[in-house]
PDB file of C-alpha atoms in Angstrom:
ATOM      1  CA  UNK A   1       0.028   0.056   0.010  1.00  0.00           C
ATOM      2  CA  UNK A   2       1.225   3.445  -0.837  1.00  0.00           C
ATOM      3  CA  UNK A   3       0.114   7.047  -0.959  1.00  0.00           C
ATOM      4  CA  UNK A   4      -1.390   9.262   1.696  1.00  0.00           C
ATOM      5  CA  UNK A   5      -3.899   7.679   3.960  1.00  0.00           C
ATOM      6  CA  UNK A   6      -4.871   7.337   7.751  1.00  0.00           C
ATOM      7  CA  UNK A   7      -3.069   5.280  10.339  1.00  0.00           C
ATOM      8  CA  UNK A   8      -4.833   4.274  13.649  1.00  0.00           C
ATOM      9  CA  UNK A   9      -3.818   1.935  16.602  1.00  0.00           C
ATOM     10  CA  UNK A  10      -6.194  -0.068  18.525  1.00  0.00           C
ATOM     11  CA  UNK A  11      -6.206  -3.019  20.925  1.00  0.00           C
ATOM     12  CA  UNK A  12      -8.344  -5.972  19.950  1.00  0.00           C
ATOM     13  CA  UNK A  13     -10.467  -5.886  23.066  1.00  0.00           C
ATOM     14  CA  UNK A  14     -12.577  -8.967  23.757  1.00  0.00           C
ATOM     15  CA  UNK A  15     -15.865  -6.931  24.009  1.00  0.00           C
ATOM     16  CA  UNK A  16     -16.681  -6.480  20.251  1.00  0.00           C
ATOM     17  CA  UNK A  17     -16.013 -10.229  19.531  1.00  0.00           C
ATOM     18  CA  UNK A  18     -18.058 -11.291  22.401  1.00  0.00           C
ATOM     19  CA  UNK A  19     -20.878  -8.946  21.337  1.00  0.00           C
ATOM     20  CA  UNK A  20     -20.720 -10.414  17.813  1.00  0.00           C
ATOM     21  CA  UNK A  21     -20.364 -14.076  18.890  1.00  0.00           C
ATOM     22  CA  UNK A  22     -23.193 -13.820  21.432  1.00  0.00           C
ATOM     23  CA  UNK A  23     -25.564 -12.313  18.669  1.00  0.00           C
ATOM     24  CA  UNK A  24     -24.571 -14.102  15.519  1.00  0.00           C
ATOM     25  CA  UNK A  25     -22.366 -17.168  16.357  1.00  0.00           C
ATOM     26  CA  UNK A  26     -23.382 -18.444  19.808  1.00  0.00           C
ATOM     27  CA  UNK A  27     -22.227 -22.000  18.915  1.00  0.00           C
ATOM     28  CA  UNK A  28     -18.612 -20.767  18.934  1.00  0.00           C
ATOM     29  CA  UNK A  29     -16.722 -20.755  22.135  1.00  0.00           C
ATOM     30  CA  UNK A  30     -16.005 -17.502  23.930  1.00  0.00           C
ATOM     31  CA  UNK A  31     -12.707 -15.979  22.928  1.00  0.00           C
ATOM     32  CA  UNK A  32     -10.189 -15.055  25.451  1.00  0.00           C
ATOM     33  CA  UNK A  33      -7.029 -12.862  25.216  1.00  0.00           C
ATOM     34  CA  UNK A  34      -4.433 -14.619  23.148  1.00  0.00           C
ATOM     35  CA  UNK A  35      -7.013 -16.721  21.083  1.00  0.00           C
ATOM     36  CA  UNK A  36      -6.798 -16.295  17.343  1.00  0.00           C
ATOM     37  CA  UNK A  37      -9.398 -13.911  15.972  1.00  0.00           C
ATOM     38  CA  UNK A  38     -11.694 -15.617  13.480  1.00  0.00           C
ATOM     39  CA  UNK A  39     -10.942 -14.576   9.934  1.00  0.00           C
ATOM     40  CA  UNK A  40     -12.947 -11.451   8.934  1.00  0.00           C
ATOM     41  CA  UNK A  41     -13.673 -10.356  12.431  1.00  0.00           C
ATOM     42  CA  UNK A  42     -11.094  -7.669  12.115  1.00  0.00           C
ATOM     43  CA  UNK A  43     -13.910  -5.819  10.556  1.00  0.00           C
ATOM     44  CA  UNK A  44     -15.444  -5.363  13.958  1.00  0.00           C
ATOM     45  CA  UNK A  45     -12.757  -3.047  14.881  1.00  0.00           C
ATOM     46  CA  UNK A  46     -11.478   0.400  13.722  1.00  0.00           C
ATOM     47  CA  UNK A  47     -15.086   1.760  12.947  1.00  0.00           C
ATOM     48  CA  UNK A  48     -15.453   5.040  11.101  1.00  0.00           C
ATOM     49  CA  UNK A  49     -15.084   7.690  13.840  1.00  0.00           C
ATOM     50  CA  UNK A  50     -16.418  10.818  12.036  1.00  0.00           C
ATOM     51  CA  UNK A  51     -18.163  13.388  14.163  1.00  0.00           C
ATOM     52  CA  UNK A  52     -21.715  14.435  13.264  1.00  0.00           C
ATOM     53  CA  UNK A  53     -20.377  17.098  10.892  1.00  0.00           C
ATOM     54  CA  UNK A  54     -18.583  14.403   8.955  1.00  0.00           C
ATOM     55  CA  UNK A  55     -21.687  12.421   8.157  1.00  0.00           C
ATOM     56  CA  UNK A  56     -23.671  12.536   4.915  1.00  0.00           C
ATOM     57  CA  UNK A  57     -27.455  12.796   5.097  1.00  0.00           C
ATOM     58  CA  UNK A  58     -27.809   9.051   4.865  1.00  0.00           C
ATOM     59  CA  UNK A  59     -25.546   8.630   7.812  1.00  0.00           C
ATOM     60  CA  UNK A  60     -22.547   7.273   5.942  1.00  0.00           C
ATOM     61  CA  UNK A  61     -19.263   9.137   6.623  1.00  0.00           C
ATOM     62  CA  UNK A  62     -17.757  11.588   4.311  1.00  0.00           C
ATOM     63  CA  UNK A  63     -14.619   9.560   4.875  1.00  0.00           C
ATOM     64  CA  UNK A  64     -11.056  10.369   5.676  1.00  0.00           C
ATOM     65  CA  UNK A  65      -9.310   8.916   2.679  1.00  0.00           C
ATOM     66  CA  UNK A  66     -11.618   9.154  -0.459  1.00  0.00           C
ATOM     67  CA  UNK A  67     -11.963  12.270  -2.454  1.00  0.00           C
ATOM     68  CA  UNK A  68     -15.213  14.181  -2.314  1.00  0.00           C
ATOM     69  CA  UNK A  69     -18.000  12.352  -4.197  1.00  0.00           C
ATOM     70  CA  UNK A  70     -21.118  14.267  -4.916  1.00  0.00           C
ATOM     71  CA  UNK A  71     -23.465  11.303  -4.963  1.00  0.00           C
ATOM     72  CA  UNK A  72     -25.968  10.972  -2.005  1.00  0.00           C
ATOM     73  CA  UNK A  73     -26.188   7.155  -1.660  1.00  0.00           C
ATOM     74  CA  UNK A  74     -23.292   4.791  -0.513  1.00  0.00           C
ATOM     75  CA  UNK A  75     -23.403   1.046  -0.379  1.00  0.00           C
ATOM     76  CA  UNK A  76     -20.781  -1.757   0.303  1.00  0.00           C
ATOM     77  CA  UNK A  77     -20.421  -3.915  -2.720  1.00  0.00           C
ATOM     78  CA  UNK A  78     -17.833  -6.331  -1.858  1.00  0.00           C
ATOM     79  CA  UNK A  79     -14.177  -7.033  -0.789  1.00  0.00           C
ATOM     80  CA  UNK A  80     -10.939  -8.871  -1.482  1.00  0.00           C
ATOM     81  CA  UNK A  81      -8.942  -9.961   1.569  1.00  0.00           C
ATOM     82  CA  UNK A  82      -5.735 -11.683   2.090  1.00  0.00           C
ATOM     83  CA  UNK A  83      -5.002 -13.285   5.464  1.00  0.00           C
ATOM     84  CA  UNK A  84      -1.245 -13.562   6.032  1.00  0.00           C
ATOM     85  CA  UNK A  85      -1.244 -14.539   9.699  1.00  0.00           C
ATOM     86  CA  UNK A  86      -3.745 -14.694  12.532  1.00  0.00           C
ATOM     87  CA  UNK A  87      -4.639 -11.629  14.606  1.00  0.00           C
ATOM     88  CA  UNK A  88      -5.223 -12.387  18.137  1.00  0.00           C
ATOM     89  CA  UNK A  89      -7.635 -11.184  20.757  1.00  0.00           C
ATOM     90  CA  UNK A  90      -5.601  -8.646  22.877  1.00  0.00           C
ATOM     91  CA  UNK A  91      -3.179  -7.612  20.097  1.00  0.00           C
ATOM     92  CA  UNK A  92      -2.327  -4.140  19.600  1.00  0.00           C
ATOM     93  CA  UNK A  93      -2.950  -3.524  15.897  1.00  0.00           C
ATOM     94  CA  UNK A  94      -1.953  -0.811  13.625  1.00  0.00           C
ATOM     95  CA  UNK A  95      -4.341  -0.110  10.708  1.00  0.00           C
ATOM     96  CA  UNK A  96      -3.348   1.766   7.616  1.00  0.00           C
ATOM     97  CA  UNK A  97      -6.022   2.975   5.337  1.00  0.00           C
ATOM     98  CA  UNK A  98      -5.885   4.625   1.890  1.00  0.00           C
ATOM     99  CA  UNK A  99      -7.972   5.176  -1.137  1.00  0.00           C
ATOM    100  CA  UNK A 100      -7.557   2.799  -3.931  1.00  0.00           C
ATOM    101  CA  UNK A 101      -9.210   2.778  -7.337  1.00  0.00           C
ATOM    102  CA  UNK A 102     -11.933   5.565  -7.780  1.00  0.00           C
ATOM    103  CA  UNK A 103     -13.817   5.254 -11.060  1.00  0.00           C
ATOM    104  CA  UNK A 104     -16.849   6.951 -12.427  1.00  0.00           C
ATOM    105  CA  UNK A 105     -19.305   5.079 -14.720  1.00  0.00           C
ATOM    106  CA  UNK A 106     -22.705   5.648 -16.380  1.00  0.00           C
ATOM    107  CA  UNK A 107     -25.256   2.744 -16.745  1.00  0.00           C
ATOM    108  CA  UNK A 108     -28.785   1.817 -16.384  1.00  0.00           C
ATOM    109  CA  UNK A 109     -28.721   3.080 -12.786  1.00  0.00           C
ATOM    110  CA  UNK A 110     -27.506   6.410 -14.000  1.00  0.00           C
ATOM    111  CA  UNK A 111     -24.236   7.847 -12.660  1.00  0.00           C
ATOM    112  CA  UNK A 112     -22.106   5.628 -10.490  1.00  0.00           C
ATOM    113  CA  UNK A 113     -18.813   5.991  -8.763  1.00  0.00           C
ATOM    114  CA  UNK A 114     -17.002   2.853  -7.625  1.00  0.00           C
ATOM    115  CA  UNK A 115     -14.360   3.491  -4.853  1.00  0.00           C
ATOM    116  CA  UNK A 116     -12.008   1.112  -3.222  1.00  0.00           C
ATOM    117  CA  UNK A 117     -10.712   1.395   0.321  1.00  0.00           C
ATOM    118  CA  UNK A 118      -7.563  -0.445   1.114  1.00  0.00           C
ATOM    119  CA  UNK A 119      -6.811  -1.533   4.587  1.00  0.00           C
ATOM    120  CA  UNK A 120      -3.753  -3.164   6.081  1.00  0.00           C
ATOM    121  CA  UNK A 121      -3.595  -4.568   9.682  1.00  0.00           C
ATOM    122  CA  UNK A 122      -0.158  -4.957  11.256  1.00  0.00           C
ATOM    123  CA  UNK A 123       1.044  -6.304  14.610  1.00  0.00           C
ATOM    124  CA  UNK A 124       4.575  -5.331  15.603  1.00  0.00           C
ATOM    125  CA  UNK A 125       5.113  -3.838  12.135  1.00  0.00           C
ATOM    126  CA  UNK A 126       4.334  -7.132  10.428  1.00  0.00           C
ATOM    127  CA  UNK A 127       1.308  -7.283   8.111  1.00  0.00           C
ATOM    128  CA  UNK A 128      -1.421  -9.702   9.069  1.00  0.00           C
ATOM    129  CA  UNK A 129      -4.269  -8.850   6.921  1.00  0.00           C
ATOM    130  CA  UNK A 130      -4.622  -6.913   3.784  1.00  0.00           C
ATOM    131  CA  UNK A 131      -8.228  -6.046   2.584  1.00  0.00           C
ATOM    132  CA  UNK A 132      -9.771  -3.951  -0.142  1.00  0.00           C
ATOM    133  CA  UNK A 133     -13.369  -3.007   0.335  1.00  0.00           C
ATOM    134  CA  UNK A 134     -15.382  -2.029  -2.609  1.00  0.00           C
ATOM    135  CA  UNK A 135     -18.055   0.812  -2.244  1.00  0.00           C
ATOM    136  CA  UNK A 136     -20.494   2.169  -4.761  1.00  0.00           C
ATOM    137  CA  UNK A 137     -21.941   5.720  -4.752  1.00  0.00           C
ATOM    138  CA  UNK A 138     -25.335   6.128  -6.505  1.00  0.00           C
ATOM    139  CA  UNK A 139     -27.707   8.947  -7.548  1.00  0.00           C
ATOM    140  CA  UNK A 140     -30.677   9.659  -5.249  1.00  0.00           C
ATOM    141  CA  UNK A 141     -33.333   7.784  -7.456  1.00  0.00           C
ATOM    142  CA  UNK A 142     -31.113   5.257  -9.040  1.00  0.00           C
ATOM    143  CA  UNK A 143     -33.175   2.275  -9.936  1.00  0.00           C
ATOM    144  CA  UNK A 144     -32.064  -1.143  -8.680  1.00  0.00           C
ATOM    145  CA  UNK A 145     -30.702  -3.569 -11.140  1.00  0.00           C
ATOM    146  CA  UNK A 146     -32.922  -6.388 -12.314  1.00  0.00           C
ATOM    147  CA  UNK A 147     -32.810  -9.252  -9.834  1.00  0.00           C
ATOM    148  CA  UNK A 148     -31.161 -12.574 -10.590  1.00  0.00           C
ATOM    149  CA  UNK A 149     -32.781 -15.616  -9.282  1.00  0.00           C
ATOM    150  CA  UNK A 150     -31.113 -18.844  -8.208  1.00  0.00           C
ATOM    151  CA  UNK A 151     -31.873 -22.028  -6.092  1.00  0.00           C
ATOM    152  CA  UNK A 152     -29.558 -22.268  -3.068  1.00  0.00           C
ATOM    153  CA  UNK A 153     -26.660 -24.328  -4.072  1.00  0.00           C
ATOM    154  CA  UNK A 154     -24.288 -26.205  -1.895  1.00  0.00           C
ATOM    155  CA  UNK A 155     -23.319 -29.272   0.095  1.00  0.00           C
ATOM    156  CA  UNK A 156     -24.473 -27.655   3.311  1.00  0.00           C
ATOM    157  CA  UNK A 157     -26.828 -24.880   4.174  1.00  0.00           C
ATOM    158  CA  UNK A 158     -27.078 -22.470   6.941  1.00  0.00           C
ATOM    159  CA  UNK A 159     -30.268 -20.310   7.529  1.00  0.00           C
ATOM    160  CA  UNK A 160     -30.783 -17.158   9.449  1.00  0.00           C
ATOM    161  CA  UNK A 161     -33.510 -14.548   9.770  1.00  0.00           C
ATOM    162  CA  UNK A 162     -32.002 -11.206  10.954  1.00  0.00           C
ATOM    163  CA  UNK A 163     -34.518  -8.993  12.865  1.00  0.00           C
ATOM    164  CA  UNK A 164     -34.348  -5.371  13.982  1.00  0.00           C
ATOM    165  CA  UNK A 165     -32.460  -6.557  17.150  1.00  0.00           C
ATOM    166  CA  UNK A 166     -29.670  -8.121  14.974  1.00  0.00           C
ATOM    167  CA  UNK A 167     -29.390  -4.987  12.847  1.00  0.00           C
ATOM    168  CA  UNK A 168     -29.201  -2.701  15.860  1.00  0.00           C
ATOM    169  CA  UNK A 169     -26.560  -4.767  17.553  1.00  0.00           C
ATOM    170  CA  UNK A 170     -24.384  -4.977  14.375  1.00  0.00           C
ATOM    171  CA  UNK A 171     -24.751  -1.183  13.833  1.00  0.00           C
ATOM    172  CA  UNK A 172     -23.834  -0.589  17.495  1.00  0.00           C
ATOM    173  CA  UNK A 173     -20.712  -3.004  17.364  1.00  0.00           C
ATOM    174  CA  UNK A 174     -19.372  -1.436  14.350  1.00  0.00           C
ATOM    175  CA  UNK A 175     -20.492   2.200  15.033  1.00  0.00           C
ATOM    176  CA  UNK A 176     -22.411   2.112  11.706  1.00  0.00           C
ATOM    177  CA  UNK A 177     -24.772   5.162  11.316  1.00  0.00           C
ATOM    178  CA  UNK A 178     -26.087   4.347   7.924  1.00  0.00           C
ATOM    179  CA  UNK A 179     -29.813   5.096   8.193  1.00  0.00           C
ATOM    180  CA  UNK A 180     -30.894   2.165   5.917  1.00  0.00           C
ATOM    181  CA  UNK A 181     -30.307  -0.178   8.679  1.00  0.00           C
ATOM    182  CA  UNK A 182     -32.471   1.465  11.392  1.00  0.00           C
ATOM    183  CA  UNK A 183     -34.596   4.209   9.925  1.00  0.00           C
ATOM    184  CA  UNK A 184     -37.424   2.514   7.977  1.00  0.00           C
ATOM    185  CA  UNK A 185     -39.000   5.744   6.786  1.00  0.00           C
ATOM    186  CA  UNK A 186     -35.522   6.660   5.262  1.00  0.00           C
ATOM    187  CA  UNK A 187     -34.912   3.309   3.850  1.00  0.00           C
ATOM    188  CA  UNK A 188     -38.319   3.134   1.974  1.00  0.00           C
ATOM    189  CA  UNK A 189     -38.666   6.853   1.202  1.00  0.00           C
ATOM    190  CA  UNK A 190     -35.272   8.268   0.513  1.00  0.00           C
ATOM    191  CA  UNK A 191     -33.682   5.119  -0.697  1.00  0.00           C
ATOM    192  CA  UNK A 192     -36.650   3.386  -2.240  1.00  0.00           C
ATOM    193  CA  UNK A 193     -35.916   0.000  -0.480  1.00  0.00           C
ATOM    194  CA  UNK A 194     -38.548  -2.537   0.420  1.00  0.00           C
ATOM    195  CA  UNK A 195     -37.486  -2.453   4.179  1.00  0.00           C
ATOM    196  CA  UNK A 196     -34.568  -2.043   6.428  1.00  0.00           C
ATOM    197  CA  UNK A 197     -31.414  -3.325   4.894  1.00  0.00           C
ATOM    198  CA  UNK A 198     -29.206  -6.200   6.293  1.00  0.00           C
ATOM    199  CA  UNK A 199     -25.623  -4.742   6.390  1.00  0.00           C
ATOM    200  CA  UNK A 200     -23.434  -5.862   3.525  1.00  0.00           C
ATOM    201  CA  UNK A 201     -20.574  -6.250   5.996  1.00  0.00           C
ATOM    202  CA  UNK A 202     -22.763  -8.498   8.283  1.00  0.00           C
ATOM    203  CA  UNK A 203     -23.609 -10.677   5.189  1.00  0.00           C
ATOM    204  CA  UNK A 204     -19.879 -11.001   4.370  1.00  0.00           C
ATOM    205  CA  UNK A 205     -19.180 -12.296   7.900  1.00  0.00           C
ATOM    206  CA  UNK A 206     -22.154 -14.617   7.956  1.00  0.00           C
ATOM    207  CA  UNK A 207     -20.975 -16.201   4.733  1.00  0.00           C
ATOM    208  CA  UNK A 208     -17.313 -16.372   5.816  1.00  0.00           C
ATOM    209  CA  UNK A 209     -18.399 -17.927   9.161  1.00  0.00           C
ATOM    210  CA  UNK A 210     -20.590 -20.470   7.427  1.00  0.00           C
ATOM    211  CA  UNK A 211     -17.658 -21.560   5.269  1.00  0.00           C
ATOM    212  CA  UNK A 212     -14.991 -21.553   8.068  1.00  0.00           C
ATOM    213  CA  UNK A 213     -17.157 -22.968  10.932  1.00  0.00           C
ATOM    214  CA  UNK A 214     -20.397 -24.221   9.739  1.00  0.00           C
ATOM    215  CA  UNK A 215     -22.359 -25.244  12.757  1.00  0.00           C
ATOM    216  CA  UNK A 216     -19.370 -26.549  14.453  1.00  0.00           C
ATOM    217  CA  UNK A 217     -16.961 -25.102  17.165  1.00  0.00           C
ATOM    218  CA  UNK A 218     -13.779 -25.592  15.257  1.00  0.00           C
ATOM    219  CA  UNK A 219     -12.615 -24.098  11.947  1.00  0.00           C
ATOM    220  CA  UNK A 220     -12.581 -26.308   8.954  1.00  0.00           C
ATOM    221  CA  UNK A 221      -9.351 -24.670   7.784  1.00  0.00           C
ATOM    222  CA  UNK A 222      -7.318 -21.427   7.720  1.00  0.00           C
ATOM    223  CA  UNK A 223      -8.374 -19.067   4.890  1.00  0.00           C
ATOM    224  CA  UNK A 224      -5.565 -17.384   2.895  1.00  0.00           C
ATOM    225  CA  UNK A 225      -7.933 -15.376   0.755  1.00  0.00           C
ATOM    226  CA  UNK A 226     -11.546 -14.158   0.790  1.00  0.00           C
ATOM    227  CA  UNK A 227     -13.529 -12.615  -2.105  1.00  0.00           C
ATOM    228  CA  UNK A 228     -17.087 -11.406  -1.678  1.00  0.00           C
ATOM    229  CA  UNK A 229     -19.472  -9.768  -4.063  1.00  0.00           C
ATOM    230  CA  UNK A 230     -22.907  -8.371  -3.227  1.00  0.00           C
ATOM    231  CA  UNK A 231     -25.490  -8.638  -6.004  1.00  0.00           C
ATOM    232  CA  UNK A 232     -28.804  -7.792  -4.324  1.00  0.00           C
ATOM    233  CA  UNK A 233     -30.128  -6.344  -1.181  1.00  0.00           C
ATOM    234  CA  UNK A 234     -31.153  -8.460   1.794  1.00  0.00           C
ATOM    235  CA  UNK A 235     -33.971  -7.239   4.062  1.00  0.00           C
ATOM    236  CA  UNK A 236     -34.927  -7.527   7.903  1.00  0.00           C
ATOM    237  CA  UNK A 237     -37.247 -10.292   9.018  1.00  0.00           C
ATOM    238  CA  UNK A 238     -36.698 -12.300   5.819  1.00  0.00           C
ATOM    239  CA  UNK A 239     -34.812 -15.735   5.833  1.00  0.00           C
ATOM    240  CA  UNK A 240     -31.401 -15.846   4.336  1.00  0.00           C
ATOM    241  CA  UNK A 241     -29.924 -19.057   3.047  1.00  0.00           C
ATOM    242  CA  UNK A 242     -26.299 -19.493   2.802  1.00  0.00           C
ATOM    243  CA  UNK A 243     -25.215 -22.547   0.693  1.00  0.00           C
ATOM    244  CA  UNK A 244     -21.628 -23.823   0.947  1.00  0.00           C
ATOM    245  CA  UNK A 245     -19.684 -25.968  -1.439  1.00  0.00           C
ATOM    246  CA  UNK A 246     -16.534 -27.399  -0.096  1.00  0.00           C
ATOM    247  CA  UNK A 247     -13.565 -27.967  -2.277  1.00  0.00           C
ATOM    248  CA  UNK A 248      -9.907 -29.047  -1.914  1.00  0.00           C
ATOM    249  CA  UNK A 249      -8.165 -25.676  -2.209  1.00  0.00           C
ATOM    250  CA  UNK A 250     -11.194 -23.427  -2.033  1.00  0.00           C
ATOM    251  CA  UNK A 251     -14.851 -23.261  -1.022  1.00  0.00           C
ATOM    252  CA  UNK A 252     -17.711 -21.420  -2.486  1.00  0.00           C
ATOM    253  CA  UNK A 253     -20.660 -19.795  -0.935  1.00  0.00           C
ATOM    254  CA  UNK A 254     -23.912 -18.123  -2.123  1.00  0.00           C
ATOM    255  CA  UNK A 255     -26.490 -16.224  -0.140  1.00  0.00           C
ATOM    256  CA  UNK A 256     -30.031 -16.378  -1.405  1.00  0.00           C
ATOM    257  CA  UNK A 257     -33.008 -14.354  -0.266  1.00  0.00           C
ATOM    258  CA  UNK A 258     -36.351 -15.928   0.771  1.00  0.00           C
ATOM    259  CA  UNK A 259     -37.811 -14.976  -2.561  1.00  0.00           C
ATOM    260  CA  UNK A 260     -34.963 -16.648  -4.497  1.00  0.00           C
ATOM    261  CA  UNK A 261     -32.940 -13.615  -5.323  1.00  0.00           C
ATOM    262  CA  UNK A 262     -29.250 -14.157  -5.484  1.00  0.00           C
ATOM    263  CA  UNK A 263     -27.825 -11.672  -2.919  1.00  0.00           C
ATOM    264  CA  UNK A 264     -24.082 -12.500  -2.717  1.00  0.00           C
ATOM    265  CA  UNK A 265     -21.354 -14.847  -3.845  1.00  0.00           C
ATOM    266  CA  UNK A 266     -18.089 -15.509  -1.931  1.00  0.00           C
ATOM    267  CA  UNK A 267     -14.987 -17.650  -2.355  1.00  0.00           C
ATOM    268  CA  UNK A 268     -12.605 -18.814   0.393  1.00  0.00           C
ATOM    269  CA  UNK A 269      -9.248 -20.042  -0.581  1.00  0.00           C
ATOM    270  CA  UNK A 270      -7.281 -22.212   1.928  1.00  0.00           C
TER     271      UNK A 270
END
């Protein structure tokens, strides 16, 4: 990673992982200081810390690293992450963040800006995780792309139905003020959504947990890479089915909404 960015230091306190585990993964054992942090759970730390003056009308941050983008809606669209070595509960971690690719396009949804945010997590100066998150900025009344439908595919399936308590807790753990997750009037009126939106970063964790742990207490392997792409929104109080297909060097996962819409695809490389 190069270029100007933001560097922050944080101790991986046990509280966020226990709050997440107790809400979304109660079958996993409680984590104690020194235990390896499950892959992807680094996303529970280093939340955006913008003051109220640094928030857009939709509650998303103006951001500390991206250039000013004059589109009102912001969505998480996916990620590409490399796991170099485990982070551990209690580690003091340095996070370096900078802007990656920023590209403007025009399509059926009108004007779009795709922006990458590159994050690197280091312990004692040694990189442990490198992650590029992909965000998309949209016009106010941008129409949703036509849905793609698919039967849940996989060798094993994991089903969950997030309700408003789940959305509140994930927003609280990650200090996420995006109004689509808690303000139903905003979600339906300003954003044109069917209902409150399940967080994209929550979906990416549910899928990664399904691949790595399934319903068991021990990991099935140690991921080296994770790729996630969101393709359609998921909504509160509606069942999500995550199908997992295990392979030798990689595993695939899909998330399908209760009406058959394909919501996300992910690949884990061991």
